PDB file of C-alpha atoms in Angstrom:
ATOM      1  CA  UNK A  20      33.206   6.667  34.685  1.00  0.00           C
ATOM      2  CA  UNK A  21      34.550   9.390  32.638  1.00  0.00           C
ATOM      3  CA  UNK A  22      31.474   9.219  29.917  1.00  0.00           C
ATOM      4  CA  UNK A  23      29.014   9.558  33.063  1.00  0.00           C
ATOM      5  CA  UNK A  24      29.936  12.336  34.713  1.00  0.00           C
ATOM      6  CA  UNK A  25      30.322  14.170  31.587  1.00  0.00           C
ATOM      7  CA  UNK A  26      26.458  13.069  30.987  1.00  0.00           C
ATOM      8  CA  UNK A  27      25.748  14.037  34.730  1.00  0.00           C
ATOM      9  CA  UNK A  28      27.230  17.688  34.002  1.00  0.00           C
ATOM     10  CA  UNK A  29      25.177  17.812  30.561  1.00  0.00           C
ATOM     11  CA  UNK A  30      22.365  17.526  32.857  1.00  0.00           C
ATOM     12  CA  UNK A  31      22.978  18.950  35.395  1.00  0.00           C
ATOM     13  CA  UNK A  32      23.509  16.402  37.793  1.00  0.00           C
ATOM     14  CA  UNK A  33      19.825  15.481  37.997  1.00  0.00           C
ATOM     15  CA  UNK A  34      18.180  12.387  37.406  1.00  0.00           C
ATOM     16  CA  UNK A  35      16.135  12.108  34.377  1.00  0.00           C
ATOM     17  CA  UNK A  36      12.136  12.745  34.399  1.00  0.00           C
ATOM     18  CA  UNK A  37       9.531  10.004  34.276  1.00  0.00           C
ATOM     19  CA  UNK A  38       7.308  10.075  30.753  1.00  0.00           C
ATOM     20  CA  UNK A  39       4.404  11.937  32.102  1.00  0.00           C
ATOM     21  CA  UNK A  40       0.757  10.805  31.703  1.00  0.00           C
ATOM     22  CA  UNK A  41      -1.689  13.235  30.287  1.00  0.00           C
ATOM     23  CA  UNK A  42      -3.872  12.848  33.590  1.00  0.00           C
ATOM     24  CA  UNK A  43      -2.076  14.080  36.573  1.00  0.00           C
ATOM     25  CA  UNK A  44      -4.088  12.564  39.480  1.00  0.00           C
ATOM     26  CA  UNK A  45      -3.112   9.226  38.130  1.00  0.00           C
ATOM     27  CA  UNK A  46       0.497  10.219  37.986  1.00  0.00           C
ATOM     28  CA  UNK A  47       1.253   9.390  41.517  1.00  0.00           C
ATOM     29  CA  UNK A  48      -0.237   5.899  41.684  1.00  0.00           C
ATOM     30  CA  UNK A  49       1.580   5.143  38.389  1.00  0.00           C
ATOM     31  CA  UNK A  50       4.755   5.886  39.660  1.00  0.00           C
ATOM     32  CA  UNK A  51       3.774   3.693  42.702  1.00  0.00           C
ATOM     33  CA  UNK A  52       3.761   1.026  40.905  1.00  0.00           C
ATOM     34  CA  UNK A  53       6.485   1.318  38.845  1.00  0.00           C
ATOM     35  CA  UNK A  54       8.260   1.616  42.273  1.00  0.00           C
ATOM     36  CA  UNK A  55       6.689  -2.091  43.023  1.00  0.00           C
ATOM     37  CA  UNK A  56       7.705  -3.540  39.904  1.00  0.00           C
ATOM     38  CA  UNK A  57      10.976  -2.701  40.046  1.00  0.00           C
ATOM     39  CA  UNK A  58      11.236  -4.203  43.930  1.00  0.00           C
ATOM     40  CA  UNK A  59       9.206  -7.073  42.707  1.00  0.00           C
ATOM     41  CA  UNK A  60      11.773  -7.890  39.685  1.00  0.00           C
ATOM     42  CA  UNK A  61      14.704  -7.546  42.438  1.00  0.00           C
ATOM     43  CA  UNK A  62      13.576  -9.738  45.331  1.00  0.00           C
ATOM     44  CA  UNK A  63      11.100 -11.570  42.981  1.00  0.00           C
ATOM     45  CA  UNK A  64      11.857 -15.334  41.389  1.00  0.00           C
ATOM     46  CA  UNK A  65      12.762 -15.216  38.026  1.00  0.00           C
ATOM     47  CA  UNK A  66       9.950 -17.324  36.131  1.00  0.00           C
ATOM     48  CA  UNK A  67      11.330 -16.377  32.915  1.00  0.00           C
ATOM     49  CA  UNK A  68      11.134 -13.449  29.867  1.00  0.00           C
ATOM     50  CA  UNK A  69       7.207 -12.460  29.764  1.00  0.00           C
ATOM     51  CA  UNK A  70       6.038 -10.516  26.335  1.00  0.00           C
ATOM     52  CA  UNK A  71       3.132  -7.879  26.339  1.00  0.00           C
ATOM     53  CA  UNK A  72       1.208  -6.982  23.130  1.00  0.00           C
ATOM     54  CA  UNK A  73       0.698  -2.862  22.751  1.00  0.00           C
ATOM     55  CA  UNK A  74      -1.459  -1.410  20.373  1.00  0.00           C
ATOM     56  CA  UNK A  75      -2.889   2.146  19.731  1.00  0.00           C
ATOM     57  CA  UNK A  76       0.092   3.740  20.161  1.00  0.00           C
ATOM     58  CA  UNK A  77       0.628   7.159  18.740  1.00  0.00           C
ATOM     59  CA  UNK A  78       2.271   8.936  16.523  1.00  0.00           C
ATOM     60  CA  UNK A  79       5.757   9.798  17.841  1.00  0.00           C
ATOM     61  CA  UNK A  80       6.307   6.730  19.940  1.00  0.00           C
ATOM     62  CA  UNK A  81       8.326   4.960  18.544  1.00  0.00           C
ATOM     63  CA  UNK A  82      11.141   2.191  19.469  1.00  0.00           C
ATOM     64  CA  UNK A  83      13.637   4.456  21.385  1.00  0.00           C
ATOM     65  CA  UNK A  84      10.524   6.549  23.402  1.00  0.00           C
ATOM     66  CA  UNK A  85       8.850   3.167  23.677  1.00  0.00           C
ATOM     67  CA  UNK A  86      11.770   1.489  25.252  1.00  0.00           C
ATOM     68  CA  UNK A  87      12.865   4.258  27.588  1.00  0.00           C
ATOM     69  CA  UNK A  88       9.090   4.990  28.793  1.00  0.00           C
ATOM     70  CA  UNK A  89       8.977   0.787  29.644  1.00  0.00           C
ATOM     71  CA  UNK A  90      12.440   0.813  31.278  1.00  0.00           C
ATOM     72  CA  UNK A  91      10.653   2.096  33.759  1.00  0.00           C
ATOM     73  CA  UNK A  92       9.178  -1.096  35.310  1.00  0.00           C
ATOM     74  CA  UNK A  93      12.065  -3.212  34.329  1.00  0.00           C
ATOM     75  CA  UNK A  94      14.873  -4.475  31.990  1.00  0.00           C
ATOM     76  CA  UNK A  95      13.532  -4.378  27.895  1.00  0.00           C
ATOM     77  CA  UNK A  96      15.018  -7.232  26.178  1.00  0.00           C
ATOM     78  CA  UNK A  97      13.436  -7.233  23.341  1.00  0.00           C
ATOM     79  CA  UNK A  98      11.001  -4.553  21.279  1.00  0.00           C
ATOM     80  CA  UNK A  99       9.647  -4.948  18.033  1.00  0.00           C
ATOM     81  CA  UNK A 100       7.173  -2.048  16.520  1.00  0.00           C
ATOM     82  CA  UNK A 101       5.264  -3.065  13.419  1.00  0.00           C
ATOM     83  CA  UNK A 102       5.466  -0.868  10.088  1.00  0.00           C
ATOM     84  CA  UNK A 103       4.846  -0.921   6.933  1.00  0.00           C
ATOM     85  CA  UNK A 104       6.945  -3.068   3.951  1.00  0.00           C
ATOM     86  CA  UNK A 105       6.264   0.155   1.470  1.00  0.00           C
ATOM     87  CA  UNK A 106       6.705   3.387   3.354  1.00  0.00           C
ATOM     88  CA  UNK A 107       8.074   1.968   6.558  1.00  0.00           C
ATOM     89  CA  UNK A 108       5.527   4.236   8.834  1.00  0.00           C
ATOM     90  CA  UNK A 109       3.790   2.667  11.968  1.00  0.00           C
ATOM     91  CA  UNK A 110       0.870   0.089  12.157  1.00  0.00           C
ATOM     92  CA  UNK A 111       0.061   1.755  15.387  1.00  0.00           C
ATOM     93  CA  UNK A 112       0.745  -1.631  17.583  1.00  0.00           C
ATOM     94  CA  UNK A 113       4.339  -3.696  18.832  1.00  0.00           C
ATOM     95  CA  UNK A 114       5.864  -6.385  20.749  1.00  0.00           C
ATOM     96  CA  UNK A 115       7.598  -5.592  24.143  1.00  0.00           C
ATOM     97  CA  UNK A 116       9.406  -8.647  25.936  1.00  0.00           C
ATOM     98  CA  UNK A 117      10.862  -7.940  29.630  1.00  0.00           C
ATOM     99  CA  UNK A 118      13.399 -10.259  31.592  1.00  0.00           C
ATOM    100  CA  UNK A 119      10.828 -11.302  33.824  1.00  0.00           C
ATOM    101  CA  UNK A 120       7.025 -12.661  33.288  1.00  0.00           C
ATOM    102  CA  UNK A 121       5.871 -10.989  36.045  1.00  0.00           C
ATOM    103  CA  UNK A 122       6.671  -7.795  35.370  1.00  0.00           C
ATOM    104  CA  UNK A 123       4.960  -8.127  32.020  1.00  0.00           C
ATOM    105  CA  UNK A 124       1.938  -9.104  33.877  1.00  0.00           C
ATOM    106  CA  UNK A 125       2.192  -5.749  35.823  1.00  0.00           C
ATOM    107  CA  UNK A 126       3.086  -3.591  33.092  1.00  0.00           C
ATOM    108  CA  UNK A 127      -0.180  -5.034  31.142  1.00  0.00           C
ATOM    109  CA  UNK A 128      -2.425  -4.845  33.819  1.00  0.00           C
ATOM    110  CA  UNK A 129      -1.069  -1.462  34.502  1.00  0.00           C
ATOM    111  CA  UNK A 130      -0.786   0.342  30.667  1.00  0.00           C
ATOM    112  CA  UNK A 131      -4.167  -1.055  29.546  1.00  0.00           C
ATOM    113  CA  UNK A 132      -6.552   1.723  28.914  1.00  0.00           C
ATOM    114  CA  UNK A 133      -3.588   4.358  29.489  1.00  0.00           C
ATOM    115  CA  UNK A 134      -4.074   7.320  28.229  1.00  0.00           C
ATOM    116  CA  UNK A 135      -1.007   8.945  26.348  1.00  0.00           C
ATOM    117  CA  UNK A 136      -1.077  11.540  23.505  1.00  0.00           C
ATOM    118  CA  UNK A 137      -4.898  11.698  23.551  1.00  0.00           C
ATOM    119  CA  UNK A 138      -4.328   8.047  22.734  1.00  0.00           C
ATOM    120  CA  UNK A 139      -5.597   4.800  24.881  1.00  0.00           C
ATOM    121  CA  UNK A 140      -3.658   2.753  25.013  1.00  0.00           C
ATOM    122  CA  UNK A 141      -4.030  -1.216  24.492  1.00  0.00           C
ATOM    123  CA  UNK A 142      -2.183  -3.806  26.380  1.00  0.00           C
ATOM    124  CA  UNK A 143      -2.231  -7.399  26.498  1.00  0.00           C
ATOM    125  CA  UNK A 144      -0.040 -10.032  28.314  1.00  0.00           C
ATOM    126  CA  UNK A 145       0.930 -12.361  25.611  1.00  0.00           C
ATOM    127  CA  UNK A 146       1.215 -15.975  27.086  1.00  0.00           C
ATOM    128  CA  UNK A 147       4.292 -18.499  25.938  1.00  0.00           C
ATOM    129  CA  UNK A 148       1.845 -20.457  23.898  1.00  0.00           C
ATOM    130  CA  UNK A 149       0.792 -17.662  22.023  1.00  0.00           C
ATOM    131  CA  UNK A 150       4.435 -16.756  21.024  1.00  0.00           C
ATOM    132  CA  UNK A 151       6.146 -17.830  17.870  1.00  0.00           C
ATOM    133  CA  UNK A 152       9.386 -17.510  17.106  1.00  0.00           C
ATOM    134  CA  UNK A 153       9.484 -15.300  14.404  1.00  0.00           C
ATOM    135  CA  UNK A 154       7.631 -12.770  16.735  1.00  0.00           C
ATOM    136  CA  UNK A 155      10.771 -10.674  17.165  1.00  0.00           C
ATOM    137  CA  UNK A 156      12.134 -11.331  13.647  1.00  0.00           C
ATOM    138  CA  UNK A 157      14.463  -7.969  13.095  1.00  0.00           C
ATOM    139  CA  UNK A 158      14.417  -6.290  16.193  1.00  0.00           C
ATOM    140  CA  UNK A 159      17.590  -5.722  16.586  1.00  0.00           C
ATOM    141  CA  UNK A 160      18.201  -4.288  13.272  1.00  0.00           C
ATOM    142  CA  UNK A 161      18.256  -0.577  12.560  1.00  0.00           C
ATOM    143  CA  UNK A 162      15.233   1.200  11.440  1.00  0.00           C
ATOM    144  CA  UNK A 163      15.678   2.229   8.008  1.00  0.00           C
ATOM    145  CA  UNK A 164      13.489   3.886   5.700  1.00  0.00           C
ATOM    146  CA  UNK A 165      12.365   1.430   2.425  1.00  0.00           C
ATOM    147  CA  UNK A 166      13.777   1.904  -0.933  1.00  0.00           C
ATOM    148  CA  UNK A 167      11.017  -0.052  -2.622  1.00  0.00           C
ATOM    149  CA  UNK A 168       9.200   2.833  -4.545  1.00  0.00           C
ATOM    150  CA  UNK A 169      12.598   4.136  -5.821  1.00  0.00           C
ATOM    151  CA  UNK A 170      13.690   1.159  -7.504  1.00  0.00           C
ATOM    152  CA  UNK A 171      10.737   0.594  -9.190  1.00  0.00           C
ATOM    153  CA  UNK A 172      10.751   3.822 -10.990  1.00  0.00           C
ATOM    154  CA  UNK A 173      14.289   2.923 -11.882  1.00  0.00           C
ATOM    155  CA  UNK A 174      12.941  -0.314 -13.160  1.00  0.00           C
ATOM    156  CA  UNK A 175       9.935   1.568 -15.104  1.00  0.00           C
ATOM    157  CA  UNK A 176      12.411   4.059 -16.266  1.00  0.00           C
ATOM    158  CA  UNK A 177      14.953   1.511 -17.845  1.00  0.00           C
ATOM    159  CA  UNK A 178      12.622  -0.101 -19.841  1.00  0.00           C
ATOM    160  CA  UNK A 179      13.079   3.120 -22.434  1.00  0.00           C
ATOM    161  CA  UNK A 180      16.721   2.513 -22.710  1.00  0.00           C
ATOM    162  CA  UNK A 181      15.844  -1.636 -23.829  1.00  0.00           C
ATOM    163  CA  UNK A 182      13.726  -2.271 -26.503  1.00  0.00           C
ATOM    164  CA  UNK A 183      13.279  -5.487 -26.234  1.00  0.00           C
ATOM    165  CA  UNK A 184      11.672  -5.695 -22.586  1.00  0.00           C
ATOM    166  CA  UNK A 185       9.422  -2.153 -24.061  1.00  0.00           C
ATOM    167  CA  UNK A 186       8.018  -4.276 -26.688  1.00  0.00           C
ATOM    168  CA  UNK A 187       7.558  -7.506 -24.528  1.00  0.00           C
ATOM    169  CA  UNK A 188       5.507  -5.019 -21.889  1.00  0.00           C
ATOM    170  CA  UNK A 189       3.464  -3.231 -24.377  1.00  0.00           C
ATOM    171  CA  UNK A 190       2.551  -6.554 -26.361  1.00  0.00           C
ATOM    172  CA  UNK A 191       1.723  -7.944 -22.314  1.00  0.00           C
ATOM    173  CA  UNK A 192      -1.023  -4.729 -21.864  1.00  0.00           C
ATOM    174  CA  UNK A 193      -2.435  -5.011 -25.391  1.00  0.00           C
ATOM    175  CA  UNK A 194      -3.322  -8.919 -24.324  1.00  0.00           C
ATOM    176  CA  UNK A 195      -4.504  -7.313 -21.110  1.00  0.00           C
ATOM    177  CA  UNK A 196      -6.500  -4.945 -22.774  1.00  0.00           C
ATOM    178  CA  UNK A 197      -7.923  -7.456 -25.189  1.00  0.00           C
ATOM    179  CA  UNK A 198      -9.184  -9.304 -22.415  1.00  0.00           C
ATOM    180  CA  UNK A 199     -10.784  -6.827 -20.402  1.00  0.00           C
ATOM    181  CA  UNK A 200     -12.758  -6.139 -23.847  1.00  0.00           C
ATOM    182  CA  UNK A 201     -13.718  -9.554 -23.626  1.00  0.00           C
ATOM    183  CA  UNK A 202     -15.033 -10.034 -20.641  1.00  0.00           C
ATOM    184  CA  UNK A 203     -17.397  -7.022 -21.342  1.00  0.00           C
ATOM    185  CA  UNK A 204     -18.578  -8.506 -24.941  1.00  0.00           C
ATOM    186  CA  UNK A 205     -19.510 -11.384 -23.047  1.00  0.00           C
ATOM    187  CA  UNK A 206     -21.539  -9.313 -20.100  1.00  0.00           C
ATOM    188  CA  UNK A 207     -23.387  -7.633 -23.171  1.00  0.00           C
ATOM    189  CA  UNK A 208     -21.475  -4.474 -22.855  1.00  0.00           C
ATOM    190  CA  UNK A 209     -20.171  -3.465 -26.671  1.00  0.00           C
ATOM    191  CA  UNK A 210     -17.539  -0.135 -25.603  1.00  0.00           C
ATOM    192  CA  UNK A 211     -14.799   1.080 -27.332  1.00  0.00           C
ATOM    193  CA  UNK A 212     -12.412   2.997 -25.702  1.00  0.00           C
ATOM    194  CA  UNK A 213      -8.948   4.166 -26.213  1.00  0.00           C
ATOM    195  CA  UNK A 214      -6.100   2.309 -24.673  1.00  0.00           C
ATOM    196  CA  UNK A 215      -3.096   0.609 -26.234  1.00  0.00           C
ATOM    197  CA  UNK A 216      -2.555   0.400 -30.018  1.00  0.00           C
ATOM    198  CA  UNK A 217      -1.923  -2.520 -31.705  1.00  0.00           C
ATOM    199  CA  UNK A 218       0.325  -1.978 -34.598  1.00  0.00           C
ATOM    200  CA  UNK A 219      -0.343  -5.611 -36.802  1.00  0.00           C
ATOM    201  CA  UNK A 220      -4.304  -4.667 -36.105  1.00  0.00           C
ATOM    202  CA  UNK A 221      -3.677  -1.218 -37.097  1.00  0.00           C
ATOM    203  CA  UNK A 222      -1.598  -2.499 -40.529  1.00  0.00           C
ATOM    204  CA  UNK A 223      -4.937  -4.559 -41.198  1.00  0.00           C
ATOM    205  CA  UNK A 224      -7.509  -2.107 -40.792  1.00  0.00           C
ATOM    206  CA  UNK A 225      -5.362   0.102 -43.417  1.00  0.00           C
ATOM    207  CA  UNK A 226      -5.178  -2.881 -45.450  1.00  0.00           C
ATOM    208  CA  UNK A 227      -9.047  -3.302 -45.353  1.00  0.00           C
ATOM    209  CA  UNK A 228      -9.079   0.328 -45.768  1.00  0.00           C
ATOM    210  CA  UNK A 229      -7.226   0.802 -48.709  1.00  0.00           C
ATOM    211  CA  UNK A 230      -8.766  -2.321 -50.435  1.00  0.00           C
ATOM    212  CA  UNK A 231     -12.179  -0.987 -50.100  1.00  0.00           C
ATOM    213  CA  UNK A 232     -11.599   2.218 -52.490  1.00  0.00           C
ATOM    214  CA  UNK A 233      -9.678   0.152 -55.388  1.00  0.00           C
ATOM    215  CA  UNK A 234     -12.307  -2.603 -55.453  1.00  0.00           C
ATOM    216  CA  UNK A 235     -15.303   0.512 -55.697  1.00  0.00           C
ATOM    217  CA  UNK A 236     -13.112   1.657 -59.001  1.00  0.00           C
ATOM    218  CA  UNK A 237     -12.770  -1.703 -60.255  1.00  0.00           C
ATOM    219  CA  UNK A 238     -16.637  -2.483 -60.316  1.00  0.00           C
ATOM    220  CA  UNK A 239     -17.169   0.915 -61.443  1.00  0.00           C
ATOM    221  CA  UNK A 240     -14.949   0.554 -64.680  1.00  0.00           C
ATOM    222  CA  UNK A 241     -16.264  -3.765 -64.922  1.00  0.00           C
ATOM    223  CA  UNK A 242     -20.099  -2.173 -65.096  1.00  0.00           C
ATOM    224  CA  UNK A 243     -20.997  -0.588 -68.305  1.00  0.00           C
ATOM    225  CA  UNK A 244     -22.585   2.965 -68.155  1.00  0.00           C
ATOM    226  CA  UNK A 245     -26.975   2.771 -68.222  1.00  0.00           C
ATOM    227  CA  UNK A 246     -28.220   4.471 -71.473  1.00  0.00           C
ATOM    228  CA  UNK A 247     -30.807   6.985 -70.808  1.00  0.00           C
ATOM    229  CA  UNK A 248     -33.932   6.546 -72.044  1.00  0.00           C
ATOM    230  CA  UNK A 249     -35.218   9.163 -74.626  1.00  0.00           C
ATOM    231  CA  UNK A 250     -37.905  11.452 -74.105  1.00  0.00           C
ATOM    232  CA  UNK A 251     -41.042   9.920 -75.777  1.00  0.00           C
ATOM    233  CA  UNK A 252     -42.618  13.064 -75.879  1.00  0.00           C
ATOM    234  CA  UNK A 253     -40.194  15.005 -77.817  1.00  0.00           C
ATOM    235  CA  UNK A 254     -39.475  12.345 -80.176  1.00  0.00           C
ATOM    236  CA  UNK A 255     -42.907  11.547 -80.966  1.00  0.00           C
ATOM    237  CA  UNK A 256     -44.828  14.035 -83.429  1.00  0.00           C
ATOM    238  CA  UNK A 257     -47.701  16.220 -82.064  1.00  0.00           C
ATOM    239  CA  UNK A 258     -50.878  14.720 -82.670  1.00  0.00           C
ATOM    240  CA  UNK A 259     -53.342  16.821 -85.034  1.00  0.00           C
ATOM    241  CA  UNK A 260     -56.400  18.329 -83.894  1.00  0.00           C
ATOM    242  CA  UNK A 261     -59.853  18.509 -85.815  1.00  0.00           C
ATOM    243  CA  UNK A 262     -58.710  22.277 -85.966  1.00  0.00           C
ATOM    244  CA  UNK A 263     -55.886  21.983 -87.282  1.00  0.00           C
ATOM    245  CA  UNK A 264     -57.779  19.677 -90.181  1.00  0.00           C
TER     246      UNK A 264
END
């Protein structure tokens, strides 16, 4: 009792505001209907929990905003907003399950096509067919942001401080690399680019490279040197003339 009068004097004493829709002449009959529901879910028979499926929702609305905006037409069970494994941000759609089916019903009939956030909204009564039961896998868990890309760089970072797992990944992208040149050979596409250096092919080409010079000296040195041939005319002696006679 305590805990909610202190809330009542935090605010005021006044009962807290409805999520407004961005179109005001629809306002009224909205919160007609949420008056409905909420009579309907009271005096209503309980034909058990009914699930909606919400997409487009915007940015900002997220599982506490979603859950206090749909309190509104009844009790939330359950509420499970889709995001992503890697940075953990929004898919833009979610799973909403209320106590009763026929306030889901309502609530889908009456949110489809809502505007909110210069968003329109999406809704869909899901029926108990369509449910599996992994549908609300982690919904009660706390939000919390993934780690993923920081231990991989951990992971890419250690490898400097083992040599053995350095070598075993930079032998697995020179076999990578030699296939990728492969595959183009075979397409009829001879490139050479950079990429990873093999050190054994590397040894050999220096090998080849090496071999090549010594094996020029050693025909050059097996082959004798050609003699020249003499110059017939000076060795010859002038022919005479009748003149000279």
């Amino acid at each position: 009792m305590a805990s909610k009068r202190k809330r009542a004097a935090v605010d005021g004493g006044k009962k807290p505001k409805l999520e407004l829709a961005l179109d005001s002449e629809k306002q009224a009959e909205f919160e007609e209907k949420v008056k409905e529901i909420k009579a309907k879910a009271v005096n209503g028979s309980r034909e058990g929990r009914g699930v909606i499926y919400l997409k487009h929702i915007p940015h900002g609305f997220y599982e506490p905003q979603m859950k206090r905006f749909f309190s509104q037409f009844g009790t939330v069970t359950r509420l499970r907003l889709s995001r992503s494994k890697k940075s953990g941000n929004s898919k833009g759609f979610a799973y909403i399950e209320f106590e009763f089916e026929e306030v889901a019903k309502v609530v889908a009939e009456t949110m489809n096509n809502y505007l909110m956030y210069h968003k329109l909204l999406k809704c869909e009564f899901i029926p108990k067919e369509r449910i599996w039961p992994d549908l609300f896998k982690g919904c009660n868990r706390m939000f919390k942001k993934p780690i993923a890309h920081k231990l991989a760089l951990e992971r890419h970072n250690s490898l400097a401080k083992n040599p053995e797992r350095m070598e075993k990944s930079r032998k697995k992208l020179i076999r990578k690399q030699k296939r990728t040149k492969n595959r183009l050979r075979a397409m009829g596409i001879d490139w050479e680019f950079d990429g990873y250096s093999d050190p054994e092919a590397d040894s050999k080409t220096d090998d080849t490279a090496e071999a090549k010079p010594e094996q020029a000296k050693e025909s050059d040195e097996a082959t004798p040197p050609k003699k020249m041939k003499k110059d017939n005319k000076e060795s010859s002696p002038p022919k005479k003339t009748k003149k000279d006679s």
